PDB file of C-alpha atoms and ligand atoms in Angstrom:
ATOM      1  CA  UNK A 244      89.410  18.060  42.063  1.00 52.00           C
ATOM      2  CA  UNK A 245      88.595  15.089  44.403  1.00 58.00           C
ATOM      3  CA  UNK A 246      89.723  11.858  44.138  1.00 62.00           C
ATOM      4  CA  UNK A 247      87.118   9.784  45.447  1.00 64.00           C
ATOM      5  CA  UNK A 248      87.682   6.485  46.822  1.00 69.00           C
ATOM      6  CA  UNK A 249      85.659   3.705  47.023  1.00 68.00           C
ATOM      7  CA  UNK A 250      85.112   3.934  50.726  1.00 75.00           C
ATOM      8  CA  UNK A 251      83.793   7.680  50.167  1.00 90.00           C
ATOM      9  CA  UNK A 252      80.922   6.224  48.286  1.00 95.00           C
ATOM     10  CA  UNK A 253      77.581   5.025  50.090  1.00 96.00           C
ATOM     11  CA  UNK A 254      74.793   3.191  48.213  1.00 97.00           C
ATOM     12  CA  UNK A 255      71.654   2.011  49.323  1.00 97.00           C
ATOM     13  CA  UNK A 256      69.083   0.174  47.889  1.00 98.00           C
ATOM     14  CA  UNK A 257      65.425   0.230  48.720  1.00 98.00           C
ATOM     15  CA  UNK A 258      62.443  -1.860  47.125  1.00 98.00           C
ATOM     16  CA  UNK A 259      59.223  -0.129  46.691  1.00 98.00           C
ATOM     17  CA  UNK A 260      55.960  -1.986  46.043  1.00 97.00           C
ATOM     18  CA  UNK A 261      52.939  -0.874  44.423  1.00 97.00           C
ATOM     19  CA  UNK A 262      50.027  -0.041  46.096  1.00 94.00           C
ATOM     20  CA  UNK A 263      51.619  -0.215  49.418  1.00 94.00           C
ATOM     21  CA  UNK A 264      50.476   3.078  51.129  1.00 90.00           C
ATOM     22  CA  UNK A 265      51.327   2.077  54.212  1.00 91.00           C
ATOM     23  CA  UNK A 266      55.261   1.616  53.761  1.00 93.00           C
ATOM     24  CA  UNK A 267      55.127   4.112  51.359  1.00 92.00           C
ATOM     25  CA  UNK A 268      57.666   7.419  52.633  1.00 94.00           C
ATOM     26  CA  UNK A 269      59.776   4.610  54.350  1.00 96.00           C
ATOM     27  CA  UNK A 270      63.031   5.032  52.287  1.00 97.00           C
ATOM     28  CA  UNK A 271      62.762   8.957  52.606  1.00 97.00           C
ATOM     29  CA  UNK A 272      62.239   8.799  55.949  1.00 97.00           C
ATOM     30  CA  UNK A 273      65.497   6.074  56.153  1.00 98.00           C
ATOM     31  CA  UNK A 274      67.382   8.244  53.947  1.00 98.00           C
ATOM     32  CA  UNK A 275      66.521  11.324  55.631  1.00 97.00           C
ATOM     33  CA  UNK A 276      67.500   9.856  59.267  1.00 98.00           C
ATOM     34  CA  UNK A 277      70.968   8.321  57.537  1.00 97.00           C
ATOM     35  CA  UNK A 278      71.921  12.232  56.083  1.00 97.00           C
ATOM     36  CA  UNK A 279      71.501  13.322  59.625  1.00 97.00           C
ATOM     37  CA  UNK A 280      73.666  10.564  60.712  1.00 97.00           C
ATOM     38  CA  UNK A 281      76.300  11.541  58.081  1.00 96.00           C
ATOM     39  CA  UNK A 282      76.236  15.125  59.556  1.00 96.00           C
ATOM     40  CA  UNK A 283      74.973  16.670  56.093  1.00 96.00           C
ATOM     41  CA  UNK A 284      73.793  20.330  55.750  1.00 97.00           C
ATOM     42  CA  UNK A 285      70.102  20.605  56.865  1.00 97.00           C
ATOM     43  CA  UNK A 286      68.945  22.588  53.921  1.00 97.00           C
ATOM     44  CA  UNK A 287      70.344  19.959  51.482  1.00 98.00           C
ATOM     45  CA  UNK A 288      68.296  16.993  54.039  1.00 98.00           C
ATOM     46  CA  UNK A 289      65.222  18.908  53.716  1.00 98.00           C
ATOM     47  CA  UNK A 290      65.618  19.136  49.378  1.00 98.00           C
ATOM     48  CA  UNK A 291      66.897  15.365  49.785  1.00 98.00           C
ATOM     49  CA  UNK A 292      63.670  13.724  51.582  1.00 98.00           C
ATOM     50  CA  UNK A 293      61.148  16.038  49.655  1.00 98.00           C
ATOM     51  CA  UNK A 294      62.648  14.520  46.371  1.00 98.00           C
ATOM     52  CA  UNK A 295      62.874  11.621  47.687  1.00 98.00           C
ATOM     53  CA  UNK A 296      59.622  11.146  49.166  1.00 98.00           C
ATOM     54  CA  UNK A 297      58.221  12.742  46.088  1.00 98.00           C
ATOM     55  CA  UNK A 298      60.223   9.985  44.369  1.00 98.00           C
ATOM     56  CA  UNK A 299      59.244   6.718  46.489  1.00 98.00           C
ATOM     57  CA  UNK A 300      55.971   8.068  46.706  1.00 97.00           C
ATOM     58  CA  UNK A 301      55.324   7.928  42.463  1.00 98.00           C
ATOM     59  CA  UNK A 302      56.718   4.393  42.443  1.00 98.00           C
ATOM     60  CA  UNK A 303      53.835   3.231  44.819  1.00 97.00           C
ATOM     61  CA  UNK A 304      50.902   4.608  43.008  1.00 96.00           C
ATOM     62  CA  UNK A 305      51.913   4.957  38.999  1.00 97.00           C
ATOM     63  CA  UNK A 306      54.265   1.648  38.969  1.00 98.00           C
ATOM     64  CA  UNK A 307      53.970  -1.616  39.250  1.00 98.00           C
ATOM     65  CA  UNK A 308      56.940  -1.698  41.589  1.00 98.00           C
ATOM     66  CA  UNK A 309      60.595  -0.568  41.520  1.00 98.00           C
ATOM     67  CA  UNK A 310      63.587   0.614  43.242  1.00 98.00           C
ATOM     68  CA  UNK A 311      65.015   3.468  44.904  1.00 98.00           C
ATOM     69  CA  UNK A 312      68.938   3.601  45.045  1.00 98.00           C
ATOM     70  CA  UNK A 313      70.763   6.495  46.776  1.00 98.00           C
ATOM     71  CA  UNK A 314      74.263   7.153  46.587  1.00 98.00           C
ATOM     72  CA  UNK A 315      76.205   9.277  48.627  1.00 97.00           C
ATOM     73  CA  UNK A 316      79.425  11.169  47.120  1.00 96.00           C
ATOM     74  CA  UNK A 317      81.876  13.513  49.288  1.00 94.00           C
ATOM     75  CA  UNK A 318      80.467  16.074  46.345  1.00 96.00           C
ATOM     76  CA  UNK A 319      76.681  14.807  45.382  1.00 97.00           C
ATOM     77  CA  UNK A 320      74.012  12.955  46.304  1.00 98.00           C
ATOM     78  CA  UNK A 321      72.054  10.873  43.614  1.00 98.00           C
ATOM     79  CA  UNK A 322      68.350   9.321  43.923  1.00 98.00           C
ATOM     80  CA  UNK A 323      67.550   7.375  41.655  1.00 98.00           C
ATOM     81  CA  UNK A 324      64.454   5.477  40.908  1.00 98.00           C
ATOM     82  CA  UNK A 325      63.548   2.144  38.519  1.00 98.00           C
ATOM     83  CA  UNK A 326      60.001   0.682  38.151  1.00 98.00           C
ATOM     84  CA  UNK A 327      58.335  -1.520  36.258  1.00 98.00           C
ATOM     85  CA  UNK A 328      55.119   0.417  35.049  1.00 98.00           C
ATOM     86  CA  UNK A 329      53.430   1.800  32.164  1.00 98.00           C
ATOM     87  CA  UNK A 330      56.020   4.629  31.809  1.00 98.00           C
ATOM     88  CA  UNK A 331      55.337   8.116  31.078  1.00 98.00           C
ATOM     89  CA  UNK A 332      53.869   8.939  27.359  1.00 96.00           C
ATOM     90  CA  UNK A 333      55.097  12.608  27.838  1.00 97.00           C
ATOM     91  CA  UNK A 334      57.651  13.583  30.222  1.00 97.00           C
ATOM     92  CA  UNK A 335      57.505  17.833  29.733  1.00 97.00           C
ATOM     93  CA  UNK A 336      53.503  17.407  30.301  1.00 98.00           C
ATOM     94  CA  UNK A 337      54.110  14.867  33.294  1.00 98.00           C
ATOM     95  CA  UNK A 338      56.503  17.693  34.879  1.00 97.00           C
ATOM     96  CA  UNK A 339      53.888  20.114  34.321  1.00 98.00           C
ATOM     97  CA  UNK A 340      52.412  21.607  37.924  1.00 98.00           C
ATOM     98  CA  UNK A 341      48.759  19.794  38.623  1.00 97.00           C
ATOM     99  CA  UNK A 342      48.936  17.256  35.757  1.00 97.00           C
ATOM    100  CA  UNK A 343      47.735  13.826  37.549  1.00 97.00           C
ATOM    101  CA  UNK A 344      46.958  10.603  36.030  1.00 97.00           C
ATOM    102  CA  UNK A 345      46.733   9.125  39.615  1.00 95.00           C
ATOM    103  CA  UNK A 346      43.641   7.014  39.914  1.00 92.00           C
ATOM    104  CA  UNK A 347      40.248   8.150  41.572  1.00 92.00           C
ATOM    105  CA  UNK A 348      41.484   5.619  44.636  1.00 90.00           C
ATOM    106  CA  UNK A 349      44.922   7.466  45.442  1.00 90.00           C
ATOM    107  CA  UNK A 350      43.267  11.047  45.231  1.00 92.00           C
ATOM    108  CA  UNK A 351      41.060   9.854  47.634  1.00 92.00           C
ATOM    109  CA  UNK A 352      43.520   8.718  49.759  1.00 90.00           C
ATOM    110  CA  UNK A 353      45.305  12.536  49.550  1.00 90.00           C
ATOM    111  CA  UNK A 354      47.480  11.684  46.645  1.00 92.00           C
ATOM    112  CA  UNK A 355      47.505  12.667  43.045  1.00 93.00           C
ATOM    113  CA  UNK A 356      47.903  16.686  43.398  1.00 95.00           C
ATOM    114  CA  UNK A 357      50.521  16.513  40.300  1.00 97.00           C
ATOM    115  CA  UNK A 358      52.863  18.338  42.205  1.00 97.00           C
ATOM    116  CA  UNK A 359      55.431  15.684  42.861  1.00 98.00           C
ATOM    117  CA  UNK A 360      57.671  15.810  39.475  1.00 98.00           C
ATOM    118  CA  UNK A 361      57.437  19.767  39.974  1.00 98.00           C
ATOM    119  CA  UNK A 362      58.874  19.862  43.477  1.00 98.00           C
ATOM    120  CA  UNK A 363      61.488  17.275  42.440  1.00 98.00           C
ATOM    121  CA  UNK A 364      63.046  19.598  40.264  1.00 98.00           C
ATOM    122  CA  UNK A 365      62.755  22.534  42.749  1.00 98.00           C
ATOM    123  CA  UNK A 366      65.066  20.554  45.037  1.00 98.00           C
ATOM    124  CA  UNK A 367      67.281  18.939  42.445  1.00 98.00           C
ATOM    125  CA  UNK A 368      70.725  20.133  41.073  1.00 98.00           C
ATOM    126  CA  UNK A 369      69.401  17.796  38.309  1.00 98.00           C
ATOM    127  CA  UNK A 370      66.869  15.498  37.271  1.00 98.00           C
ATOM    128  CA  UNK A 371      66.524  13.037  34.327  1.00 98.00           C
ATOM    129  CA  UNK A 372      63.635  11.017  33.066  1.00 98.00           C
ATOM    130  CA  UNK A 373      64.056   8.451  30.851  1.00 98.00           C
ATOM    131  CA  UNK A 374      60.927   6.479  30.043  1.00 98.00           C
ATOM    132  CA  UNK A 375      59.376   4.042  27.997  1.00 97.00           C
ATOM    133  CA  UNK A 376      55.782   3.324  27.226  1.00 97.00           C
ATOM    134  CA  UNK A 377      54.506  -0.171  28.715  1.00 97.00           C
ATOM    135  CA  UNK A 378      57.930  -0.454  30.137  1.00 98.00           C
ATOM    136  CA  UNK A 379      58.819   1.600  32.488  1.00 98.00           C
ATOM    137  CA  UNK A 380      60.701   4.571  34.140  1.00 98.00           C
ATOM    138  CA  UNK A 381      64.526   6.120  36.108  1.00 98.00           C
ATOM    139  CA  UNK A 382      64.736   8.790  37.424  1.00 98.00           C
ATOM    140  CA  UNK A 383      67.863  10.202  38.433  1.00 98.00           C
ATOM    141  CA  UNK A 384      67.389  13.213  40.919  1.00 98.00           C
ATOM    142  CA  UNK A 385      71.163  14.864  41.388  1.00 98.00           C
ATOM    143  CA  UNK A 386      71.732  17.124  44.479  1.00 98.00           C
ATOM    144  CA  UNK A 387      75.195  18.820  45.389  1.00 98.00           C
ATOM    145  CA  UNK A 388      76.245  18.406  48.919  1.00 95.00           C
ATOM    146  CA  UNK A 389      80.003  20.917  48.272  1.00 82.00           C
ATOM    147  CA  UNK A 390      79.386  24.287  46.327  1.00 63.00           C
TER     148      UNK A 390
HETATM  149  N1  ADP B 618      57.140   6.200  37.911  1.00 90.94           N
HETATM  150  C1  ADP B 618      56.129   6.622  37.140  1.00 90.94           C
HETATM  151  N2  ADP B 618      55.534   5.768  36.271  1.00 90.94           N
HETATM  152  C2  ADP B 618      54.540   6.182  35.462  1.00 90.94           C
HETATM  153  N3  ADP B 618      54.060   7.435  35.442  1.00 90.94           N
HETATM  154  C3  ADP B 618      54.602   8.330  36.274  1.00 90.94           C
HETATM  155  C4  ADP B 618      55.663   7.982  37.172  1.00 90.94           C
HETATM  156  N4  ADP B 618      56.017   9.096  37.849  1.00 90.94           N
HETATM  157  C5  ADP B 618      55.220  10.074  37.415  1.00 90.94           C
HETATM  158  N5  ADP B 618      54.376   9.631  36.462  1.00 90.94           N
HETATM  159  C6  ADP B 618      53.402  10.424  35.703  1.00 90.94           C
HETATM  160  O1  ADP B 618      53.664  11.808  35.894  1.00 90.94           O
HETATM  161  C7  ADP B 618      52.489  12.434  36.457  1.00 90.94           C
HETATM  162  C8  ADP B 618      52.900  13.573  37.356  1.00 90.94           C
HETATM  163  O2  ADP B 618      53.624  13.103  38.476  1.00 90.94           O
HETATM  164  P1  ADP B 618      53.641  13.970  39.801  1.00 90.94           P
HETATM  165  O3  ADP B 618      54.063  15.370  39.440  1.00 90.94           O
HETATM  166  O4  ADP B 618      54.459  13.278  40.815  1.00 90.94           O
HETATM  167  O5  ADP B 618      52.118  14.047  40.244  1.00 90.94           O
HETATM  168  P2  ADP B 618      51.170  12.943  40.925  1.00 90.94           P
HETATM  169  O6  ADP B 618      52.031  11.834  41.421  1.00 90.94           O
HETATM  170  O7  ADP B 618      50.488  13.680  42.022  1.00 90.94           O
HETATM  171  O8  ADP B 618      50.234  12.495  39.843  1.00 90.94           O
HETATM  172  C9  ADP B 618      51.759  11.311  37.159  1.00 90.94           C
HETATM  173  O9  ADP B 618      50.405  11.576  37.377  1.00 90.94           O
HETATM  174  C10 ADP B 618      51.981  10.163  36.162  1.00 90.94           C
HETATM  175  O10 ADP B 618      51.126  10.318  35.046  1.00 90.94           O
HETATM  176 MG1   MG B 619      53.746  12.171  42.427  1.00 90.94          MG
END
């Protein structure tokens, strides 16, 4: 058991916009540079910034604009996203490999392979979705730094 303190806990906050290809893979790359900082196991980096990019990445071209926060635990990281958007009607069909709703503009642009949601949970521990139509969308992506 660990008694965490809250000095052991490290949360940062990063605003995504919609649309913005250009900034878009800045928090993963921020959060990936900040784990190597914090001396964390390279395998867990590598899950962290795929999830995370994955992440940041459906924020910019399904939302209207959100949030990613990550926090940092001696046991567990957690990425978590929050947008304002038209949700997701059907979360098991979203995390289905290949299914895309991504417009004809970001598949042009590379995105849209529907392979995001899929990879997410590859390199989670755990991942929630909670969703609502015409509302909007978290997503909590759990990874386990201590086995
Ligand atoms: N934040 C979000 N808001 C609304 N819909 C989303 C969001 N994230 C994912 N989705 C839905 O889930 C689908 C699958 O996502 P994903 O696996 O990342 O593939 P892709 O982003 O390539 O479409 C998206 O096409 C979209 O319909
Ligand atoms: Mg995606």
């Amino acid at each position: 058991m660990q008694n965490n303190t809250q000095e052991d806990i490290i949360e940062i906050e990063f605003p995504i916009k919609s649309g913005d290809f250009v900034a878009a893979g800045d928090a993963s790359s921020k959060t990936k540079k900040l784990l190597k900082q914090l001396g964390i196991d390279p395998e867990i980096i590598r899950r962290a910034a795929i999830a995370c990019y994955e992440a940041e990445l459906n924020l910019v071209i399904h939302s209207l604009g959100g949030s990613l926060i990550l926090t940092i635990t001696p046991s567990e990281l957690v990425i978590k996203t929050q947008d304002i958007g038209p949700g997701i009607a059907d979360v098991d069909l979203a995390m289905q490999e290949g299914y895309t709703t991504a417009s004809d503009s970001a598949r042009e642009l590379g995105f849209g392979a529907g392979m995001g949601l899929p990879n997410i949970k590859r390199c989670a521990d755990n991942v929630e979705i909670v969703s609502e139509l015409g509302q909007g969308t978290e997503l909590t992506i759990t990874i386990k730094t201590n086995k």
